Amino acid sequence: MLEIRDFHVKFNSRSREAVGGISFTIQDGEILGLVGESGSGKSVTAMSIAGLLPRRQCTYSGDILLDGQDLLHADRSVLRTLHGRRIGVVFQEPMSAMNPLLTVGEQVGEVLRVHTSLSKAERREKVLSAMADVELPEPEVLYGRYPHELSGGQLQRAMIAAAIIIEPSLLLLDEPTTALDVTIQAQILALLRRLNREKGISQLFISHNLAVVRKLCSRVAVMQRGLLVECGDTDDIFFHPSHPYTKNLIAAIPVREHRMQAAAGPFADAKEAGRAVSSPEAGRGAAPDSAVSSSEAGRGAALDSVIEVSSPSSAAGIPAANGTLSKGGE
Amino acid sequence: MKDACLYILKRLFLLLATMILVSFLTFLAFRLVSGDPVRTMLGTEATAEQVEALRQELGLSDPFLLRYVHWLKGFFSRDLGVSYSYRQPVWDLISGKLTLSLLLSLLSFALIVAISIPAAIASYRFTGPISGWPRTILNQLGMAVPPFFTGILFSWVFGITLRLFTPGDFPGFQTDALASFIHLFFAACCLAIPRIAMTIRMMRSSLISEMNKTYVLTAISRGNDRKTVLRRHVLKNALVPVITFLGQTLAELVGAGIVVEQVLGLPGLGRFLVTSITHRDYPVVQAIVVILAFWVVLSSLLADLISQAIDPRLRTAALAKGGTA
Ligand SMILES: Nc1ncnc2c1ncn2[C@@H]1O[C@H](COP(=O)(O)OP(=O)(O)O)[C@@H](O)[C@H]1O
Ligand SMILES: [Mg+2]
């Protein structure tokens, strides 16, 4: 449904291309993961798909096609008809992505106000059911609240409700769980999986954390410095990374995470478990090797940005995701 | 709703307390800097008996605190005492001048709001965040020109040359309403020009910084056009800091008007205040100081209430403070 061909972006203020010629596709009903260290061009890619690229500040080329329709060069007026109806966007920081002066209900229903001729009461009905759909507690109460009165997790659910309220075909999620703590993160991932299954909404899920992507996506694309270094089946890439950068990303995931994935992860059938048990060795092997031999400064940053320390799963019953997030621990 | 009423009541009470404190401090200050008003009034020739008699008459021989309480009681019934120099009730002396000064302030405030907000929006819409040097120079020129200079310039151009008004000769609204309004209008312009330049600059930079926030991207990603993004999302957010600034502007306008009143010959509070200070006419000075202070506190209260009506975060913060205090 979405096809990106040889896509380049260069900001006028920078000497290096932010995105240096990438190509990938998202199939109907698929969740594609996009991983890479920060600054690798993930957001620029997502913003370009969303038609939010600041066009005057950069030069760009290539094709971004949504069901054959060009998004990259489309007119603003054309993009407006797609925004919210065909494409929904969810950003990293729900607090700053919401207008602090409007109620949550108004913002969840904004797409309806723009794209439909529903009456206020009808919109309210739809908003309440969308809010219930993303498992927000007491929608009637939260409807009239302002963003600063909700928690980060609730806000992110509201942002998702706003993005899917008229069921777009593609949902772009730019690090939607990065700002949330690990328990909430797992719940949001479960919600996204359910929305994908029940409504068939295709998603581009961006994260700098390969372990998170693995819980949600069957396919993953790995970006480094504006280039796509690897793209394919998540498990293939996870267990047989071909690019040193990908190995690095995997090595940075703590070993315990692998074991827990093997024991109770979402792909915990016999074959997967068999692979996962063998993976710690690969992971351990890769870590010192690449850390020592790495001469590129970027790799150190990559390690930093993906280290996630999980404690063994406890009462909550959410496998492999209910630890606490902390950087540089272990 | 009930919380909000309570909050407003509390703010009004605080306002009253501030006013009482201000009036007490000015009362005290005039006692300390003294210079005996009776001696000033009667001259050095006066006999001790004459001085004592006048002291009695003016109530100056009472103890300080008693005099203050007396004054305060009078203030609430619009009895501001009697002027030493004119031997007339202070309220009768200042009410007309006060009205004129307030009109001047309000007119120039209206000009500031009505011109600078739309101008800032237009300037943003047509040039975006890019700053061009002609606009910057114009803006800085506007800010740099002091009102007394514009006053002199306007007197000469619009007053003496074009004869739109007669500088130094204010007819009064009863005599000639139109001429009075024109006179007042030019004075208001002098006061407003530098503040318009400042407000445009502030509103514009507030717009630019709001436009860079993520919620703008969210709004676009939901299919809003540029105009709706600006009108529905950005404008109110950008206004919040500007409203605080406008509150300060309104507060200082009465004080700033004094110079302009002098230059254009408007019989407002300004000139009267200056002469009353030189004559140590304390009841007059005291009344004017308290009224000016009231104006300042009221302006900031209004600005607070308006920004809280717009921004729910400020509302929450205010109510939270109100709950614990
Ligand atoms: N508006 C912009 N102007 C100039 N450079 C930008 C802009 N947005 C992003 N970049 C640059 O593009 C590169 C990719 O950024 P981004 O896509 O945000 O990375 P990430 O993978 O962390 O999301 C970075 O080097 C960043 O500095
Ligand atoms: Mg990013």
XYZ file of C-alpha atoms in Angstrom, chain B residues 56-169:
114
model
C -6.005 72.160 64.309
C -8.175 73.013 61.334
C -6.428 70.553 59.034
C -6.418 67.864 61.722
C -2.621 67.747 61.704
C -2.255 67.770 65.461
C -3.955 64.380 65.869
C -1.736 61.313 66.388
C -0.448 59.754 63.165
C -2.430 56.519 63.313
C -5.665 58.270 64.106
C -5.137 60.543 61.141
C -4.540 57.555 58.905
C -7.675 55.742 60.065
C -9.621 58.930 59.555
C -8.274 59.292 56.026
C -9.014 55.651 55.200
C -12.604 55.956 56.381
C -13.020 59.037 54.252
C -11.495 57.328 51.217
C -14.219 54.703 51.103
C -16.889 57.406 51.041
C -15.035 59.330 48.324
C -14.008 61.939 50.877
C -10.325 62.245 50.058
C -9.728 65.166 52.365
C -9.204 68.817 51.584
C -6.422 70.226 49.462
C -3.984 72.376 51.439
C -3.415 74.749 48.554
C -6.917 75.103 47.180
C -8.898 74.555 50.376
C -11.328 72.469 48.316
C -12.276 68.783 48.570
C -9.615 66.709 46.784
C -12.202 64.637 44.944
C -13.748 67.718 43.347
C -10.307 68.866 42.266
C -9.159 65.620 40.713
C -12.271 63.849 39.421
C -12.338 65.654 36.061
C -8.587 65.334 35.601
C -8.726 61.691 36.599
C -11.416 61.005 33.997
C -9.348 62.674 31.309
C -6.209 60.729 32.232
C -8.103 57.438 32.312
C -9.660 58.231 28.928
C -6.213 58.908 27.543
C -4.890 55.609 28.891
C -7.841 53.578 27.714
C -7.829 55.140 24.261
C -4.142 54.472 23.773
C -4.574 50.947 25.153
C -7.375 50.319 22.671
C -5.106 51.561 19.874
C -2.319 49.253 21.042
C -4.524 46.159 21.099
C -6.460 46.957 17.937
C -3.352 47.667 15.893
C -0.587 45.448 17.177
C -2.333 42.070 17.365
C -3.674 42.110 13.786
C -0.435 43.672 12.553
C 1.645 40.939 14.165
C -0.547 38.241 12.653
C -0.404 39.848 9.232
C 3.344 40.282 9.515
C 3.695 36.597 10.389
C 1.362 35.419 7.647
C 3.063 37.396 4.920
C 6.701 37.001 5.848
C 6.718 33.900 8.035
C 9.562 33.555 10.504
C 12.004 35.329 8.176
C 12.877 38.795 9.411
C 13.453 41.454 6.802
C 15.546 44.510 7.636
C 12.964 47.164 6.648
C 10.511 45.757 9.154
C 13.155 45.424 11.853
C 14.278 49.029 11.397
C 10.696 50.306 11.421
C 9.977 48.296 14.533
C 13.048 49.492 16.397
C 12.418 53.067 15.347
C 8.892 52.772 16.719
C 10.175 51.452 20.007
C 12.925 54.025 20.296
C 10.862 57.171 19.759
C 9.954 58.583 23.173
C 6.339 59.818 23.543
C 7.388 63.376 24.471
C 9.235 63.668 21.172
C 6.267 62.351 19.176
C 4.190 64.770 21.232
C 6.287 67.730 20.115
C 6.288 66.479 16.546
C 2.519 65.963 16.499
C 1.906 69.395 18.057
C 3.857 70.943 15.273
C 2.568 68.840 12.343
C -1.048 68.172 13.276
C -1.535 71.045 15.669
C 0.271 74.103 14.379
C 0.626 73.260 10.686
C -2.538 71.302 9.918
C -4.594 72.931 12.677
C -6.369 69.725 13.646
C -6.111 70.687 17.306
C -4.681 73.515 19.376
C -1.732 72.356 21.456
C -1.956 73.620 24.999
C -5.610 74.539 24.694
